[in-house]
PDB file of C-alpha atoms in Angstrom:
ATOM      1  CA  MET S  13      63.781  86.085 -16.386  1.00 37.00           C
ATOM      2  CA  THR S  14      67.160  83.753 -15.846  1.00 33.00           C
ATOM      3  CA  SER S  15      67.879  81.815 -12.999  1.00 37.00           C
ATOM      4  CA  GLU S  16      70.411  84.415 -11.894  1.00 33.00           C
ATOM      5  CA  GLU S  17      67.843  87.464 -11.667  1.00 36.00           C
ATOM      6  CA  GLU S  18      65.852  85.001  -9.518  1.00 36.00           C
ATOM      7  CA  GLY S  19      68.321  84.317  -7.208  1.00 35.00           C
ATOM      8  CA  ALA S  20      69.649  87.505  -5.291  1.00 35.00           C
ATOM      9  CA  PHE S  21      67.526  89.354  -3.070  1.00 35.00           C
ATOM     10  CA  HIS S  22      67.986  90.571   0.757  1.00 36.00           C
ATOM     11  CA  ILE S  23      65.423  90.455   3.673  1.00 43.00           C
ATOM     12  CA  VAL S  24      64.197  93.485   5.493  1.00 42.00           C
ATOM     13  CA  ASP S  25      62.178  94.068   8.941  1.00 42.00           C
ATOM     14  CA  VAL S  26      62.851  90.655  10.308  1.00 41.00           C
ATOM     15  CA  PRO S  27      62.290  90.862  13.875  1.00 39.00           C
ATOM     16  CA  SER S  28      64.480  88.733  16.170  1.00 35.00           C
ATOM     17  CA  LEU S  29      63.052  85.378  17.304  1.00 35.00           C
ATOM     18  CA  THR S  30      64.041  86.480  20.924  1.00 33.00           C
ATOM     19  CA  SER S  31      61.517  89.269  20.739  1.00 37.00           C
ATOM     20  CA  GLY S  32      58.799  86.683  20.597  1.00 41.00           C
ATOM     21  CA  SER S  33      57.395  87.855  17.211  1.00 41.00           C
ATOM     22  CA  PRO S  34      57.216  85.348  14.563  1.00 83.00           C
ATOM     23  CA  ARG S  35      56.261  87.512  12.052  1.00 90.00           C
ATOM     24  CA  ALA S  36      58.363  89.203   9.396  1.00 95.00           C
ATOM     25  CA  MET S  37      58.584  91.214   6.369  1.00 96.00           C
ATOM     26  CA  LEU S  38      60.643  89.669   3.544  1.00 97.00           C
ATOM     27  CA  ARG S  39      61.616  92.024   0.147  1.00 97.00           C
ATOM     28  CA  THR S  40      62.212  89.810  -2.962  1.00 97.00           C
ATOM     29  CA  SER S  41      64.620  90.253  -5.395  1.00 92.00           C
ATOM     30  CA  ASP S  42      62.483  92.572  -7.505  1.00 95.00           C
ATOM     31  CA  GLY S  43      61.634  94.687  -4.380  1.00 96.00           C
ATOM     32  CA  VAL S  44      58.162  93.121  -3.564  1.00 98.00           C
ATOM     33  CA  ARG S  45      57.495  92.982   0.364  1.00 98.00           C
ATOM     34  CA  ILE S  46      56.049  89.811   1.472  1.00 98.00           C
ATOM     35  CA  GLU S  47      54.426  89.025   4.666  1.00 98.00           C
ATOM     36  CA  ALA S  48      55.620  85.668   6.577  1.00 98.00           C
ATOM     37  CA  VAL S  49      55.090  83.767   9.711  1.00 97.00           C
ATOM     38  CA  HIS S  50      57.314  81.415  11.553  1.00 97.00           C
ATOM     39  CA  SER S  51      55.836  78.836  13.549  1.00 94.00           C
ATOM     40  CA  PRO S  52      58.342  76.605  15.912  1.00 92.00           C
ATOM     41  CA  LEU S  53      57.942  72.838  16.337  1.00 88.00           C
ATOM     42  CA  ALA S  54      54.904  72.853  18.609  1.00 77.00           C
ATOM     43  CA  ALA S  55      56.854  70.617  21.100  1.00 68.00           C
ATOM     44  CA  PRO S  56      60.625  70.936  21.049  1.00 59.00           C
ATOM     45  CA  ARG S  57      61.936  67.789  22.209  1.00 55.00           C
ATOM     46  CA  THR S  58      65.670  69.237  22.362  1.00 55.00           C
ATOM     47  CA  ALA S  59      67.088  72.320  23.110  1.00 52.00           C
ATOM     48  CA  GLY S  60      67.608  75.006  20.012  1.00 55.00           C
ATOM     49  CA  VAL S  61      66.504  75.113  16.416  1.00 57.00           C
ATOM     50  CA  PRO S  62      65.194  71.614  15.150  1.00 69.00           C
ATOM     51  CA  ASP S  63      66.659  70.449  12.147  1.00 91.00           C
ATOM     52  CA  THR S  64      63.956  70.690   9.028  1.00 95.00           C
ATOM     53  CA  ALA S  65      61.784  73.752   8.361  1.00 97.00           C
ATOM     54  CA  VAL S  66      58.592  73.432   6.039  1.00 98.00           C
ATOM     55  CA  VAL S  67      58.076  76.083   4.082  1.00 98.00           C
ATOM     56  CA  VAL S  68      54.135  76.179   2.696  1.00 98.00           C
ATOM     57  CA  ALA S  69      53.241  77.830  -0.177  1.00 98.00           C
ATOM     58  CA  HIS S  70      49.510  78.536  -0.778  1.00 98.00           C
ATOM     59  CA  GLY S  71      46.963  78.376  -3.735  1.00 98.00           C
ATOM     60  CA  PHE S  72      45.511  81.217  -5.660  1.00 97.00           C
ATOM     61  CA  THR S  73      43.590  83.460  -3.388  1.00 96.00           C
ATOM     62  CA  GLY S  74      45.157  82.188  -0.585  1.00 97.00           C
ATOM     63  CA  SER S  75      47.096  83.656   2.239  1.00 96.00           C
ATOM     64  CA  VAL S  76      48.753  82.990   5.712  1.00 96.00           C
ATOM     65  CA  HIS S  77      45.595  84.002   7.307  1.00 94.00           C
ATOM     66  CA  ARG S  78      43.429  81.666   5.760  1.00 96.00           C
ATOM     67  CA  PRO S  79      42.223  78.696   7.976  1.00 96.00           C
ATOM     68  CA  ALA S  80      43.191  76.373   5.591  1.00 97.00           C
ATOM     69  CA  VAL S  81      46.659  77.405   5.526  1.00 97.00           C
ATOM     70  CA  ARG S  82      47.147  77.822   9.341  1.00 96.00           C
ATOM     71  CA  ARG S  83      45.453  74.386   9.869  1.00 97.00           C
ATOM     72  CA  THR S  84      48.450  72.977   7.523  1.00 98.00           C
ATOM     73  CA  ALA S  85      51.028  74.842   9.380  1.00 96.00           C
ATOM     74  CA  ARG S  86      49.666  73.832  12.804  1.00 95.00           C
ATOM     75  CA  ALA S  87      50.143  70.009  11.417  1.00 97.00           C
ATOM     76  CA  PHE S  88      53.340  70.266  10.261  1.00 97.00           C
ATOM     77  CA  ALA S  89      54.416  72.080  13.322  1.00 95.00           C
ATOM     78  CA  ARG S  90      53.610  68.883  15.155  1.00 94.00           C
ATOM     79  CA  ARG S  91      56.924  67.655  13.458  1.00 94.00           C
ATOM     80  CA  ALA S  92      58.980  70.546  12.353  1.00 96.00           C
ATOM     81  CA  GLY S  93      59.344  74.404  12.112  1.00 95.00           C
ATOM     82  CA  VAL S  94      56.845  75.520   9.595  1.00 97.00           C
ATOM     83  CA  VAL S  95      57.076  78.786   7.624  1.00 98.00           C
ATOM     84  CA  THR S  96      54.104  80.349   5.902  1.00 98.00           C
ATOM     85  CA  PHE S  97      53.762  83.547   3.541  1.00 98.00           C
ATOM     86  CA  SER S  98      51.388  85.246   1.463  1.00 98.00           C
ATOM     87  CA  PHE S  99      52.313  85.303  -2.240  1.00 98.00           C
ATOM     88  CA  ARG S 100      52.452  88.598  -3.947  1.00 98.00           C
ATOM     89  CA  GLY S 101      48.799  90.122  -4.330  1.00 98.00           C
ATOM     90  CA  HIS S 102      47.859  88.309  -1.326  1.00 98.00           C
ATOM     91  CA  GLY S 103      46.897  88.866   2.175  1.00 96.00           C
ATOM     92  CA  ARG S 104      49.469  91.874   3.556  1.00 96.00           C
ATOM     93  CA  SER S 105      52.010  91.464   0.961  1.00 98.00           C
ATOM     94  CA  GLY S 106      52.565  94.000  -1.626  1.00 98.00           C
ATOM     95  CA  GLY S 107      52.500  94.005  -5.467  1.00 97.00           C
ATOM     96  CA  ARG S 108      50.142  92.106  -7.704  1.00 97.00           C
ATOM     97  CA  SER S 109      49.712  88.204  -8.525  1.00 98.00           C
ATOM     98  CA  THR S 110      51.451  87.118 -11.362  1.00 97.00           C
ATOM     99  CA  VAL S 111      49.784  83.462 -10.774  1.00 97.00           C
ATOM    100  CA  GLY S 112      52.567  81.725 -10.675  1.00 96.00           C
ATOM    101  CA  ASP S 113      55.357  83.309 -12.657  1.00 97.00           C
ATOM    102  CA  ARG S 114      57.355  85.852 -10.387  1.00 97.00           C
ATOM    103  CA  GLU S 115      55.988  83.876  -7.000  1.00 98.00           C
ATOM    104  CA  VAL S 116      59.336  82.020  -7.307  1.00 98.00           C
ATOM    105  CA  LEU S 117      60.972  84.759  -5.760  1.00 98.00           C
ATOM    106  CA  ASP S 118      58.904  85.144  -2.794  1.00 98.00           C
ATOM    107  CA  LEU S 119      59.200  81.389  -2.154  1.00 98.00           C
ATOM    108  CA  ALA S 120      63.060  81.776  -2.416  1.00 98.00           C
ATOM    109  CA  ALA S 121      62.582  84.654  -0.006  1.00 97.00           C
ATOM    110  CA  ALA S 122      60.537  82.485   2.166  1.00 98.00           C
ATOM    111  CA  VAL S 123      63.121  79.846   2.087  1.00 98.00           C
ATOM    112  CA  ARG S 124      66.081  81.959   2.712  1.00 97.00           C
ATOM    113  CA  TRP S 125      64.345  83.097   5.951  1.00 97.00           C
ATOM    114  CA  ALA S 126      63.936  79.693   6.849  1.00 97.00           C
ATOM    115  CA  ARG S 127      67.855  79.296   6.901  1.00 96.00           C
ATOM    116  CA  GLU S 128      68.350  82.476   8.054  1.00 95.00           C
ATOM    117  CA  LEU S 129      66.027  80.976  11.266  1.00 94.00           C
ATOM    118  CA  GLY S 130      68.698  78.328  11.618  1.00 93.00           C
ATOM    119  CA  TYR S 131      66.985  75.471  10.098  1.00 95.00           C
ATOM    120  CA  ALA S 132      69.762  73.302   8.153  1.00 94.00           C
ATOM    121  CA  ARG S 133      67.155  71.230   5.897  1.00 96.00           C
ATOM    122  CA  VAL S 134      64.317  73.253   4.685  1.00 97.00           C
ATOM    123  CA  VAL S 135      61.917  71.561   2.594  1.00 98.00           C
ATOM    124  CA  THR S 136      58.748  73.386   0.374  1.00 98.00           C
ATOM    125  CA  VAL S 137      54.997  72.110   0.363  1.00 98.00           C
ATOM    126  CA  GLY S 138      53.298  73.799  -2.383  1.00 98.00           C
ATOM    127  CA  PHE S 139      49.235  73.736  -3.084  1.00 98.00           C
ATOM    128  CA  SER S 140      47.492  74.190  -6.708  1.00 98.00           C
ATOM    129  CA  MET S 141      49.210  77.594  -7.726  1.00 98.00           C
ATOM    130  CA  GLY S 142      51.624  77.318  -4.653  1.00 98.00           C
ATOM    131  CA  GLY S 143      52.422  73.610  -6.498  1.00 98.00           C
ATOM    132  CA  SER S 144      53.468  74.912  -9.531  1.00 98.00           C
ATOM    133  CA  VAL S 145      55.593  77.475  -8.040  1.00 98.00           C
ATOM    134  CA  VAL S 146      57.597  74.869  -5.615  1.00 98.00           C
ATOM    135  CA  LEU S 147      58.095  72.634  -8.991  1.00 98.00           C
ATOM    136  CA  ARG S 148      59.533  75.769 -10.732  1.00 98.00           C
ATOM    137  CA  HIS S 149      61.717  76.921  -7.595  1.00 98.00           C
ATOM    138  CA  GLY S 150      62.947  73.444  -7.443  1.00 98.00           C
ATOM    139  CA  ALA S 151      64.138  73.336 -10.985  1.00 98.00           C
ATOM    140  CA  LEU S 152      65.502  77.200 -10.960  1.00 97.00           C
ATOM    141  CA  PHE S 153      66.842  77.478  -7.502  1.00 97.00           C
ATOM    142  CA  LYS S 154      69.506  74.760  -7.445  1.00 94.00           C
ATOM    143  CA  ASP S 155      72.220  76.113  -4.751  1.00 89.00           C
ATOM    144  CA  ALA S 156      72.559  77.226  -1.018  1.00 84.00           C
ATOM    145  CA  PRO S 157      70.405  79.359   0.681  1.00 91.00           C
ATOM    146  CA  SER S 158      67.714  79.465  -1.991  1.00 94.00           C
ATOM    147  CA  ARG S 159      67.347  75.690  -2.851  1.00 96.00           C
ATOM    148  CA  ALA S 160      64.855  73.269  -1.403  1.00 98.00           C
ATOM    149  CA  ASP S 161      66.166  69.878   0.118  1.00 97.00           C
ATOM    150  CA  ALA S 162      62.557  68.089  -0.987  1.00 98.00           C
ATOM    151  CA  VAL S 163      59.525  69.255  -2.876  1.00 98.00           C
ATOM    152  CA  VAL S 164      56.156  68.201  -2.684  1.00 98.00           C
ATOM    153  CA  ALA S 165      53.313  69.703  -5.062  1.00 98.00           C
ATOM    154  CA  VAL S 166      49.618  69.112  -4.030  1.00 98.00           C
ATOM    155  CA  SER S 167      46.925  69.667  -6.726  1.00 98.00           C
ATOM    156  CA  ALA S 168      49.469  71.364  -8.999  1.00 98.00           C
ATOM    157  CA  PRO S 169      48.632  72.172 -12.987  1.00 98.00           C
ATOM    158  CA  ALA S 170      51.043  70.456 -15.160  1.00 98.00           C
ATOM    159  CA  ARG S 171      50.904  72.846 -17.978  1.00 97.00           C
ATOM    160  CA  TRP S 172      49.613  76.900 -18.161  1.00 97.00           C
ATOM    161  CA  TYR S 173      46.294  78.081 -20.003  1.00 96.00           C
ATOM    162  CA  TYR S 174      44.167  74.829 -18.655  1.00 97.00           C
ATOM    163  CA  ARG S 175      40.674  75.831 -19.402  1.00 97.00           C
ATOM    164  CA  GLY S 176      39.147  72.046 -19.703  1.00 97.00           C
ATOM    165  CA  THR S 177      37.138  72.403 -16.414  1.00 98.00           C
ATOM    166  CA  ALA S 178      34.408  74.842 -15.201  1.00 98.00           C
ATOM    167  CA  PRO S 179      36.325  75.980 -12.691  1.00 97.00           C
ATOM    168  CA  MET S 180      39.574  76.829 -14.372  1.00 98.00           C
ATOM    169  CA  ARG S 181      37.286  78.803 -16.826  1.00 97.00           C
ATOM    170  CA  ARG S 182      36.202  80.806 -14.124  1.00 97.00           C
ATOM    171  CA  VAL S 183      39.761  81.394 -12.660  1.00 97.00           C
ATOM    172  CA  HIS S 184      40.785  82.652 -16.362  1.00 96.00           C
ATOM    173  CA  TRP S 185      37.861  84.757 -16.237  1.00 97.00           C
ATOM    174  CA  VAL S 186      38.862  86.387 -12.896  1.00 97.00           C
ATOM    175  CA  ILE S 187      42.741  86.689 -13.951  1.00 97.00           C
ATOM    176  CA  THR S 188      42.251  87.879 -17.667  1.00 96.00           C
ATOM    177  CA  ARG S 189      39.014  90.588 -17.705  1.00 96.00           C
ATOM    178  CA  PRO S 190      39.101  93.526 -15.712  1.00 96.00           C
ATOM    179  CA  ALA S 191      35.881  93.221 -13.975  1.00 97.00           C
ATOM    180  CA  GLY S 192      37.188  89.411 -12.761  1.00 96.00           C
ATOM    181  CA  ARG S 193      39.987  91.334 -11.754  1.00 96.00           C
ATOM    182  CA  LEU S 194      37.621  93.610  -9.630  1.00 96.00           C
ATOM    183  CA  VAL S 195      36.061  90.478  -8.309  1.00 96.00           C
ATOM    184  CA  GLY S 196      39.690  89.085  -7.429  1.00 95.00           C
ATOM    185  CA  ARG S 197      40.622  92.393  -5.818  1.00 95.00           C
ATOM    186  CA  TYR S 198      37.331  93.093  -3.538  1.00 94.00           C
ATOM    187  CA  GLY S 199      35.694  89.883  -3.474  1.00 94.00           C
ATOM    188  CA  LEU S 200      38.364  87.295  -3.340  1.00 93.00           C
ATOM    189  CA  ARG S 201      41.052  89.654  -1.613  1.00 95.00           C
ATOM    190  CA  THR S 202      43.322  89.143  -4.484  1.00 96.00           C
ATOM    191  CA  ARG S 203      45.421  91.966  -6.428  1.00 97.00           C
ATOM    192  CA  ILE S 204      45.996  90.408  -9.960  1.00 97.00           C
ATOM    193  CA  HIS S 205      48.484  91.919 -12.442  1.00 96.00           C
ATOM    194  CA  ASP S 206      46.934  93.272 -16.086  1.00 94.00           C
ATOM    195  CA  ARG S 207      49.625  92.142 -18.067  1.00 92.00           C
ATOM    196  CA  ASP S 208      50.278  88.841 -19.691  1.00 93.00           C
ATOM    197  CA  TRP S 209      53.100  86.767 -19.289  1.00 95.00           C
ATOM    198  CA  ASP S 210      55.939  88.161 -21.492  1.00 93.00           C
ATOM    199  CA  PRO S 211      57.893  85.898 -21.936  1.00 96.00           C
ATOM    200  CA  VAL S 212      55.805  82.855 -20.885  1.00 97.00           C
ATOM    201  CA  PRO S 213      57.535  81.105 -17.944  1.00 97.00           C
ATOM    202  CA  MET S 214      58.769  77.614 -17.752  1.00 97.00           C
ATOM    203  CA  SER S 215      55.828  75.137 -17.486  1.00 98.00           C
ATOM    204  CA  PRO S 216      55.311  72.965 -14.183  1.00 98.00           C
ATOM    205  CA  VAL S 217      55.951  69.965 -16.465  1.00 98.00           C
ATOM    206  CA  GLU S 218      58.955  71.392 -18.213  1.00 98.00           C
ATOM    207  CA  ALA S 219      60.435  72.332 -14.399  1.00 98.00           C
ATOM    208  CA  VAL S 220      60.126  68.455 -12.890  1.00 98.00           C
ATOM    209  CA  PRO S 221      63.349  67.151 -14.736  1.00 98.00           C
ATOM    210  CA  LEU S 222      65.324  70.053 -13.847  1.00 98.00           C
ATOM    211  CA  ILE S 223      64.510  69.170 -10.040  1.00 98.00           C
ATOM    212  CA  ALA S 224      66.388  66.063  -9.808  1.00 96.00           C
ATOM    213  CA  PRO S 225      68.353  64.712  -7.543  1.00 96.00           C
ATOM    214  CA  THR S 226      66.030  66.813  -5.425  1.00 97.00           C
ATOM    215  CA  PRO S 227      63.090  64.271  -4.126  1.00 97.00           C
ATOM    216  CA  LEU S 228      59.838  64.959  -5.442  1.00 98.00           C
ATOM    217  CA  LEU S 229      56.699  63.781  -4.441  1.00 98.00           C
ATOM    218  CA  ILE S 230      53.368  64.955  -6.787  1.00 98.00           C
ATOM    219  CA  VAL S 231      50.000  64.504  -4.542  1.00 98.00           C
ATOM    220  CA  HIS S 232      46.737  65.029  -6.419  1.00 98.00           C
ATOM    221  CA  GLY S 233      42.780  63.696  -5.851  1.00 98.00           C
ATOM    222  CA  ASP S 234      40.790  61.729  -7.873  1.00 98.00           C
ATOM    223  CA  ARG S 235      37.845  64.199  -7.858  1.00 98.00           C
ATOM    224  CA  ASP S 236      39.951  67.351  -8.206  1.00 98.00           C
ATOM    225  CA  PRO S 237      37.184  69.555  -9.771  1.00 98.00           C
ATOM    226  CA  TYR S 238      40.238  72.173 -11.247  1.00 98.00           C
ATOM    227  CA  PHE S 239      42.777  69.620 -12.536  1.00 98.00           C
ATOM    228  CA  PRO S 240      42.016  66.036 -13.556  1.00 98.00           C
ATOM    229  CA  VAL S 241      44.464  63.595 -13.294  1.00 98.00           C
ATOM    230  CA  ASP S 242      46.372  63.748 -16.462  1.00 98.00           C
ATOM    231  CA  HIS S 243      47.942  66.749 -14.860  1.00 98.00           C
ATOM    232  CA  PRO S 244      49.531  64.538 -12.042  1.00 98.00           C
ATOM    233  CA  ARG S 245      50.262  61.675 -14.362  1.00 98.00           C
ATOM    234  CA  MET S 246      52.082  64.124 -16.688  1.00 98.00           C
ATOM    235  CA  LEU S 247      54.237  65.428 -13.852  1.00 98.00           C
ATOM    236  CA  ALA S 248      55.415  62.027 -12.470  1.00 98.00           C
ATOM    237  CA  ALA S 249      56.199  60.921 -16.111  1.00 98.00           C
ATOM    238  CA  ALA S 250      58.253  64.113 -16.742  1.00 97.00           C
ATOM    239  CA  GLY S 251      61.209  63.014 -14.351  1.00 93.00           C
ATOM    240  CA  PRO S 252      61.880  61.172 -11.199  1.00 96.00           C
ATOM    241  CA  ALA S 253      58.899  61.866  -8.693  1.00 97.00           C
ATOM    242  CA  GLU S 254      56.702  59.682  -6.489  1.00 98.00           C
ATOM    243  CA  LEU S 255      52.902  60.124  -7.340  1.00 98.00           C
ATOM    244  CA  TRP S 256      50.091  59.640  -4.885  1.00 98.00           C
ATOM    245  CA  LEU S 257      46.592  59.409  -6.236  1.00 98.00           C
ATOM    246  CA  GLU S 258      44.487  60.086  -3.405  1.00 98.00           C
ATOM    247  CA  GLU S 259      40.935  58.550  -3.410  1.00 97.00           C
ATOM    248  CA  GLY S 260      38.043  60.672  -3.158  1.00 97.00           C
ATOM    249  CA  MET S 261      40.383  63.879  -2.772  1.00 98.00           C
ATOM    250  CA  GLY S 262      39.310  66.988  -3.800  1.00 98.00           C
ATOM    251  CA  HIS S 263      41.384  70.329  -4.408  1.00 98.00           C
ATOM    252  CA  ALA S 264      44.575  71.936  -3.028  1.00 97.00           C
ATOM    253  CA  GLU S 265      44.774  72.961   0.912  1.00 97.00           C
ATOM    254  CA  ASN S 266      40.900  72.710   1.890  1.00 96.00           C
ATOM    255  CA  ALA S 267      40.847  69.056   0.727  1.00 97.00           C
ATOM    256  CA  ALA S 268      44.273  68.059   2.462  1.00 97.00           C
ATOM    257  CA  GLY S 269      43.184  66.114   5.576  1.00 97.00           C
ATOM    258  CA  GLU S 270      45.177  65.508   8.692  1.00 97.00           C
ATOM    259  CA  ALA S 271      45.950  62.210   7.724  1.00 97.00           C
ATOM    260  CA  LEU S 272      47.401  63.196   4.247  1.00 98.00           C
ATOM    261  CA  LEU S 273      49.225  65.691   6.194  1.00 98.00           C
ATOM    262  CA  ALA S 274      50.630  63.581   8.438  1.00 97.00           C
ATOM    263  CA  ARG S 275      51.881  61.056   5.099  1.00 97.00           C
ATOM    264  CA  ILE S 276      53.449  63.914   3.867  1.00 98.00           C
ATOM    265  CA  ALA S 277      55.513  64.505   7.085  1.00 97.00           C
ATOM    266  CA  ASP S 278      56.525  60.955   6.721  1.00 97.00           C
ATOM    267  CA  TRP S 279      57.442  61.215   3.383  1.00 97.00           C
ATOM    268  CA  LEU S 280      59.479  64.580   3.927  1.00 96.00           C
ATOM    269  CA  SER S 281      61.456  62.401   6.993  1.00 91.00           C
ATOM    270  CA  LEU S 282      60.125  64.528   9.987  1.00 86.00           C
ATOM    271  CA  PRO S 283      60.782  63.216  13.406  1.00 73.00           C
TER     272      PRO S 283
END
């Protein structure tokens, strides 16, 4: 897949903000319908649209409806507009999950929608699988209106096919085995593609040096049960990036507390 192929898409079924509905269905360049939600700044300080929107990319098996994702959106909405969306195969979005490959198209659609809503500055914050997606998106989408103005990856893997922890071995069983995909569909509400990657996409660590000069923050917990701390250290060493190793933190949006989200908002220079 080339960056040119990933760049072009159009938006459909986007309700007007004047209608009072913050929800939309976006369509990616490969034709997948993606559900998205706009959460305006909770307490606008001035009339009009605030300058910055945060686009939140959830982890594997998440969606815009998950409590941790909604909590994250509320935290950022105190400081900026927020766009959340469900990756393909998740929630009410169409398609099937490719577990970090074509999901860059979903994120590009959400970033583009944020700019269509009037935000001049759009930043991305991704968790786990979403963290790998914001890194690859930052490397591949360098031009407006699909580019990110800052990138934050929380609990992201550095490399593909990692099976070094028991939770990741379970994830790989869900992804690669027919019985696992049934569990994913009916137990985890996640529809997973049954085909292997072909070609294998650029890994997160390969993406990092291509993100510059866009500011990049890597956040990871020292008690992450999925990816040990060699993953964030590898990411931070690959290119210009700031690294936060959070003491006592577990994995992804479920482990990201209000204080950490507020610090991320500060790093993003949200008012």
